[in-house]
Amino acid sequence: MGNCIPVTPGILETPGALDLEEIMGDISSYNDTYINATFLDYDATPCHNNFCPLFQRVAPPFLATTTATATLTIVTLLVALSKRPHAWQWPRSRALVAQLALGTALFAAPLPALAAGVAWGWHLGTAFCRLCHLLWHWSVFSQALLVASGSRGTVWARWDPRSRRLAVMLWVAALILATPSALVSGVAAGTACIQRSVGILAPLYLLHLSLCLCLLLLMPTGVLLAAVVVPGSRASWVGGTGLVWLFSGLWVPYGAGLAGQFLLQAGLLEPTCGSFQHFDLALGLSEALGVLHCGLGPLVVLLGRGCRRGGGDGGGC
């Protein structure tokens, strides 16, 4: 999580966020240009980004708490699936819910290592750092494809050869789509596992960014609009599919944040000290919102099942 690099104990910097000279290009004619947290106009106030110190303090306990919550809710969900398999009917079918639980578990698996890396520095090497980001994005992309496929039709209503083939194709496709995320990540300054170790305009990063925008922003937004406009989609939503779409609702702000970060660091928006601070904070908060899905998702599915049982076939929620 994040692109903050420990420089000295207690002081962190964001690559590309404080080095405004590189991002802004050759505009040395302006006396108010920031260069590594200083002004060419020495009478002005230095530019300091407070996001990374805040990130180092907040991220480890947040990730640890999220991991514990995710473990508890996933185990509870799996127990409910195994004890009463016939109680899970469309639209929250057993096949779909089990795959979502698997994706959530994959997402939660690297969180303890990432939390330790933020707190004490990354000491597990580049290969493991890239593996963490591969699992992270594989999980997110597979769940995005699952909820999209489950929002229309009854493909997951039963676990037959057709649905098994679809599941294999979906998980393989998600793995392929997540591969660029591993290749653009890396270890910076020998102490931080960061999501982007290449330039903002590197072709591989542009590919990864495009995939994130498609799967986490455009596709969920399209299905949400279809649920409102198309009568069949609206009926499916009321029937309970909207519970699964909690995942997409939590990740859409992160997709928008990635788009804003690209516009800023590519120089398409005015790169000022305030804009960098605001975008860093907004992107960090949106990513934290997305991370919450691994604890909230299984919990909402469980509550939705209990609500439906309490309300009968007509629905009680």
Coordinates of C-alpha atoms in Angstrom, one line a residue:
M1 CA 0.0 0.0 0.0
G2 CA 1.1 3.5 -0.8
N3 CA 4.3 4.9 -2.3
C4 CA 5.9 6.3 0.8
I5 CA 9.6 5.6 1.2
P6 CA 11.3 5.8 4.7
V7 CA 14.2 8.2 4.4
T8 CA 15.2 8.6 8.0
P9 CA 13.3 7.4 11.1
G10 CA 10.0 9.2 11.3
I11 CA 10.5 11.1 8.0
L12 CA 9.0 9.7 4.8
E13 CA 8.7 11.0 1.3
T14 CA 6.5 10.1 -1.6
P15 CA 8.4 9.4 -4.9
G16 CA 7.2 11.8 -7.5
A17 CA 5.1 13.8 -5.1
L18 CA 7.8 16.0 -3.5
D19 CA 10.2 16.0 -6.4
L20 CA 8.2 18.6 -8.3
E21 CA 11.1 19.7 -10.4
E22 CA 11.0 16.4 -12.3
I23 CA 7.2 16.4 -12.7
M24 CA 6.8 20.1 -13.7
G25 CA 9.6 19.9 -16.3
D26 CA 11.6 22.8 -17.5
I27 CA 9.7 25.8 -16.0
S28 CA 12.6 27.4 -14.1
S29 CA 11.4 30.8 -15.1
Y30 CA 8.9 30.7 -12.3
N31 CA 10.4 31.9 -9.0
D32 CA 7.8 30.0 -7.0
T33 CA 8.8 26.5 -8.3
Y34 CA 9.2 23.9 -5.5
I35 CA 12.4 21.8 -5.6
N36 CA 12.5 19.0 -3.0
A37 CA 10.5 20.8 -0.4
T38 CA 12.2 24.2 -0.8
F39 CA 11.4 27.3 -2.8
L40 CA 13.6 29.2 -5.1
D41 CA 12.0 32.1 -3.4
Y42 CA 13.6 31.7 0.0
D43 CA 11.2 34.1 1.7
A44 CA 8.3 31.8 1.1
T45 CA 7.2 28.9 3.3
P46 CA 8.7 25.5 2.4
C47 CA 6.4 22.8 1.0
H48 CA 6.0 19.9 3.3
N49 CA 3.8 16.8 2.6
N50 CA 2.3 15.4 5.8
F51 CA 0.7 12.4 4.2
C52 CA 3.6 9.9 4.5
P53 CA 4.2 10.5 8.3
L54 CA 0.4 10.1 8.8
F55 CA 0.5 7.0 6.6
Q56 CA 3.3 5.4 8.6
R57 CA 1.4 5.9 11.9
V58 CA -2.0 4.9 10.8
A59 CA -1.5 2.1 8.2
P60 CA 0.0 -0.7 10.4
P61 CA -2.8 -0.8 13.0
F62 CA -5.4 -0.3 10.3
L63 CA -4.1 -3.2 8.3
A64 CA -3.7 -5.4 11.3
T65 CA -7.3 -4.7 12.4
T66 CA -8.6 -5.3 8.9
T67 CA -6.7 -8.6 8.7
A68 CA -8.2 -9.8 12.0
T69 CA -11.7 -8.8 11.0
A70 CA -11.3 -10.4 7.6
T71 CA -10.1 -13.6 9.0
L72 CA -13.0 -13.8 11.4
T73 CA -15.7 -13.0 8.9
I74 CA -14.3 -15.2 6.2
V75 CA -14.1 -18.2 8.5
T76 CA -17.6 -17.5 9.7
L77 CA -18.8 -17.3 6.1
L78 CA -17.1 -20.6 5.1
V79 CA -18.6 -22.4 8.1
A80 CA -22.1 -21.1 7.1
L81 CA -21.5 -22.3 3.6
S82 CA -20.4 -25.8 4.7
K83 CA -23.1 -26.3 7.4
R84 CA -26.1 -25.2 5.3
P85 CA -25.1 -25.5 1.6
H86 CA -28.7 -25.6 0.4
A87 CA -29.6 -22.4 2.2
W88 CA -27.6 -20.4 -0.3
Q89 CA -29.7 -19.8 -3.4
W90 CA -29.7 -17.3 -6.2
P91 CA -28.7 -14.4 -6.2
R92 CA -26.3 -15.2 -3.3
S93 CA -25.5 -18.7 -4.6
R94 CA -23.0 -21.0 -2.9
A95 CA -20.7 -21.0 -6.0
L96 CA -20.5 -17.3 -6.2
V97 CA -20.2 -16.6 -2.4
A98 CA -17.4 -19.3 -2.1
Q99 CA -15.4 -17.7 -4.9
L100 CA -15.8 -14.2 -3.3
A101 CA -14.6 -15.6 0.0
L102 CA -11.6 -17.1 -1.7
G103 CA -10.8 -13.8 -3.4
T104 CA -11.2 -12.0 -0.1
A105 CA -8.8 -14.4 1.6
L106 CA -6.2 -13.8 -1.2
F107 CA -6.5 -10.1 -0.6
A108 CA -6.1 -10.4 3.2
A109 CA -3.1 -12.8 3.0
P110 CA -0.3 -10.2 2.2
L111 CA -1.7 -7.5 4.5
P112 CA 0.3 -8.5 7.6
A113 CA 3.6 -8.4 5.6
L114 CA 2.7 -5.0 4.1
A115 CA 1.8 -3.7 7.6
A116 CA 5.1 -4.8 8.9
G117 CA 6.9 -3.3 6.0
V118 CA 5.3 0.1 6.6
A119 CA 6.1 0.0 10.3
W120 CA 9.7 -1.3 10.2
G121 CA 10.8 -1.2 6.6
W122 CA 10.6 -3.8 3.9
H123 CA 13.2 -6.6 4.4
L124 CA 11.7 -9.4 2.3
G125 CA 13.1 -8.6 -1.1
T126 CA 11.7 -7.4 -4.4
A127 CA 10.3 -10.8 -5.4
F128 CA 8.1 -11.1 -2.4
C129 CA 7.0 -7.5 -2.7
R130 CA 5.9 -8.2 -6.3
L131 CA 4.2 -11.4 -5.2
C132 CA 2.2 -9.4 -2.6
H133 CA 1.0 -6.9 -5.2
L134 CA 0.2 -9.7 -7.6
L135 CA -2.0 -11.4 -5.0
W136 CA -3.5 -8.1 -4.0
H137 CA -4.6 -7.2 -7.6
W138 CA -5.5 -10.8 -8.6
S139 CA -7.9 -10.8 -5.7
V140 CA -9.4 -7.4 -6.6
F141 CA -9.7 -8.1 -10.3
S142 CA -11.2 -11.6 -9.8
Q143 CA -13.8 -10.2 -7.4
A144 CA -14.6 -7.4 -9.8
L145 CA -15.2 -9.9 -12.6
L146 CA -17.2 -12.2 -10.3
V147 CA -19.6 -9.5 -9.1
A148 CA -20.0 -8.3 -12.7
S149 CA -20.8 -11.8 -14.0
G150 CA -23.2 -12.4 -11.0
S151 CA -25.1 -9.1 -11.5
R152 CA -27.0 -10.5 -14.6
G153 CA -28.4 -13.9 -15.4
T154 CA -28.1 -17.1 -13.3
V155 CA -24.7 -18.3 -14.3
W156 CA -23.8 -19.0 -10.7
A157 CA -27.2 -20.5 -9.7
R158 CA -25.7 -24.0 -9.8
W159 CA -22.2 -25.5 -9.8
D160 CA -22.3 -27.4 -13.2
P161 CA -19.6 -27.9 -15.9
R162 CA -20.6 -24.6 -17.5
S163 CA -20.1 -22.6 -14.4
R164 CA -16.9 -24.4 -13.6
R165 CA -15.4 -23.6 -17.0
L166 CA -16.4 -19.9 -16.5
A167 CA -14.8 -19.9 -13.0
V168 CA -11.5 -21.2 -14.4
M169 CA -11.5 -18.7 -17.3
L170 CA -12.4 -15.8 -14.9
W171 CA -9.6 -16.6 -12.4
V172 CA -7.0 -17.1 -15.2
A173 CA -8.0 -13.9 -16.8
A174 CA -7.8 -12.0 -13.5
L175 CA -4.3 -13.4 -12.9
I176 CA -3.2 -12.3 -16.4
L177 CA -4.7 -8.8 -15.9
A178 CA -3.0 -8.5 -12.5
T179 CA 0.5 -9.4 -13.8
P180 CA 1.4 -5.8 -14.8
S181 CA 0.8 -4.7 -11.3
A182 CA 3.5 -7.0 -10.1
L183 CA 5.9 -5.9 -12.8
V184 CA 5.5 -2.1 -12.0
S185 CA 5.9 -2.6 -8.2
G186 CA 9.2 -2.9 -6.4
V187 CA 11.4 -2.0 -3.5
A188 CA 12.5 1.6 -3.2
A189 CA 15.5 2.8 -1.2
G190 CA 15.8 -0.8 0.1
T191 CA 13.2 -0.1 2.8
A192 CA 9.8 0.2 1.2
C193 CA 7.6 -2.1 -1.0
I194 CA 5.8 0.4 -3.3
Q195 CA 3.1 -0.1 -5.9
R196 CA 4.9 1.9 -8.6
S197 CA 8.6 1.8 -9.1
V198 CA 8.5 3.0 -12.8
G199 CA 7.7 6.3 -14.3
I200 CA 4.2 7.6 -14.5
L201 CA 4.3 7.4 -18.3
A202 CA 6.0 4.0 -18.5
P203 CA 4.0 1.8 -21.0
L204 CA 3.6 -1.0 -18.4
Y205 CA 2.2 1.3 -15.8
L206 CA -0.2 2.9 -18.3
L207 CA -1.4 -0.7 -19.1
H208 CA -1.9 -1.4 -15.4
L209 CA -3.6 2.0 -14.9
S210 CA -6.0 1.3 -17.8
L211 CA -6.9 -2.1 -16.4
C212 CA -7.6 -0.6 -12.9
L213 CA -9.8 2.1 -14.4
C214 CA -11.7 -0.4 -16.5
L215 CA -12.3 -2.9 -13.7
L216 CA -12.6 -0.7 -10.7
L217 CA -14.3 2.4 -12.1
L218 CA -15.9 2.1 -15.6
M219 CA -17.3 -1.5 -15.2
P220 CA -18.9 -1.0 -11.8
T221 CA -20.3 2.4 -12.8
G222 CA -21.8 0.9 -15.9
V223 CA -23.5 -1.9 -14.0
L224 CA -24.8 0.5 -11.4
L225 CA -26.3 2.6 -14.1
A226 CA -27.8 -0.5 -15.8
A227 CA -29.4 -1.5 -12.5
V228 CA -31.2 1.9 -12.4
V229 CA -32.1 2.1 -16.1
V230 CA -32.8 -1.5 -17.2
P231 CA -35.9 -3.1 -15.6
G232 CA -34.4 -6.6 -15.5
S233 CA -31.2 -5.4 -13.8
R234 CA -33.3 -3.4 -11.3
A235 CA -35.2 -6.5 -10.4
S236 CA -32.0 -8.5 -9.9
W237 CA -30.7 -5.7 -7.7
V238 CA -33.7 -5.7 -5.5
G239 CA -33.5 -9.5 -5.3
G240 CA -30.2 -9.2 -3.4
T241 CA -27.4 -8.9 -5.9
G242 CA -26.7 -5.4 -4.6
L243 CA -25.2 -6.9 -1.4
V244 CA -22.3 -8.3 -3.5
W245 CA -21.8 -4.9 -5.2
L246 CA -20.6 -3.5 -1.9
F247 CA -17.2 -4.5 -3.2
S248 CA -17.4 -2.3 -6.2
G249 CA -18.9 0.6 -4.3
L250 CA -15.9 0.5 -2.0
W251 CA -13.3 0.4 -4.9
V252 CA -14.8 3.0 -7.3
P253 CA -13.3 5.9 -5.3
Y254 CA -9.9 4.3 -5.5
G255 CA -10.2 4.0 -9.3
A256 CA -11.1 7.7 -9.5
G257 CA -8.2 8.5 -7.2
L258 CA -5.7 6.7 -9.5
A259 CA -7.1 8.7 -12.4
G260 CA -6.5 11.9 -10.5
Q261 CA -3.0 10.9 -9.5
F262 CA -2.1 10.2 -13.1
L263 CA -3.4 13.6 -14.3
L264 CA -1.5 15.4 -11.6
Q265 CA 1.8 13.6 -11.9
A266 CA 1.7 13.6 -15.7
G267 CA 1.5 17.4 -15.6
L268 CA -2.1 17.5 -16.9
L269 CA -3.2 19.3 -13.7
E270 CA -1.4 22.1 -12.1
P271 CA 1.2 20.5 -9.7
T272 CA 1.2 22.7 -6.6
C273 CA 2.2 21.8 -3.1
G274 CA -1.5 21.9 -2.0
S275 CA -2.7 19.7 -4.9
F276 CA -0.1 17.0 -4.1
Q277 CA -1.1 16.9 -0.5
H278 CA -4.8 16.7 -1.3
F279 CA -4.4 14.0 -3.9
D280 CA -2.1 11.9 -1.7
L281 CA -4.6 12.1 1.2
A282 CA -7.6 11.4 -1.1
L283 CA -5.8 8.4 -2.8
G284 CA -4.8 7.0 0.6
L285 CA -8.3 7.3 2.0
S286 CA -9.9 5.8 -1.1
E287 CA -7.4 2.9 -0.9
A288 CA -8.2 2.4 2.8
L289 CA -11.9 2.3 1.8
G290 CA -11.3 -0.4 -0.7
V291 CA -9.2 -2.5 1.8
L292 CA -12.3 -2.5 4.1
H293 CA -14.1 -4.7 1.6
C294 CA -12.2 -7.8 2.9
G295 CA -13.8 -7.4 6.3
L296 CA -17.1 -5.9 5.3
G297 CA -17.9 -8.0 2.3
P298 CA -18.3 -11.4 4.0
L299 CA -20.1 -9.7 6.9
V300 CA -22.7 -8.0 4.6
V301 CA -23.3 -11.3 2.7
L302 CA -23.9 -13.1 6.1
L303 CA -26.2 -10.3 7.3
G304 CA -28.0 -10.3 3.9
R305 CA -28.6 -14.1 4.2
G306 CA -30.0 -13.8 7.7
C307 CA -32.1 -10.9 6.6
R308 CA -33.6 -12.8 3.8
R309 CA -34.3 -15.8 6.0
G310 CA -36.1 -13.5 8.5
G311 CA -38.1 -11.8 5.7
G312 CA -39.1 -14.9 3.8
D313 CA -39.1 -15.2 0.0
G314 CA -40.4 -11.7 -0.3
G315 CA -37.3 -10.3 1.3
G316 CA -37.0 -8.7 4.6
C317 CA -34.2 -6.1 3.9

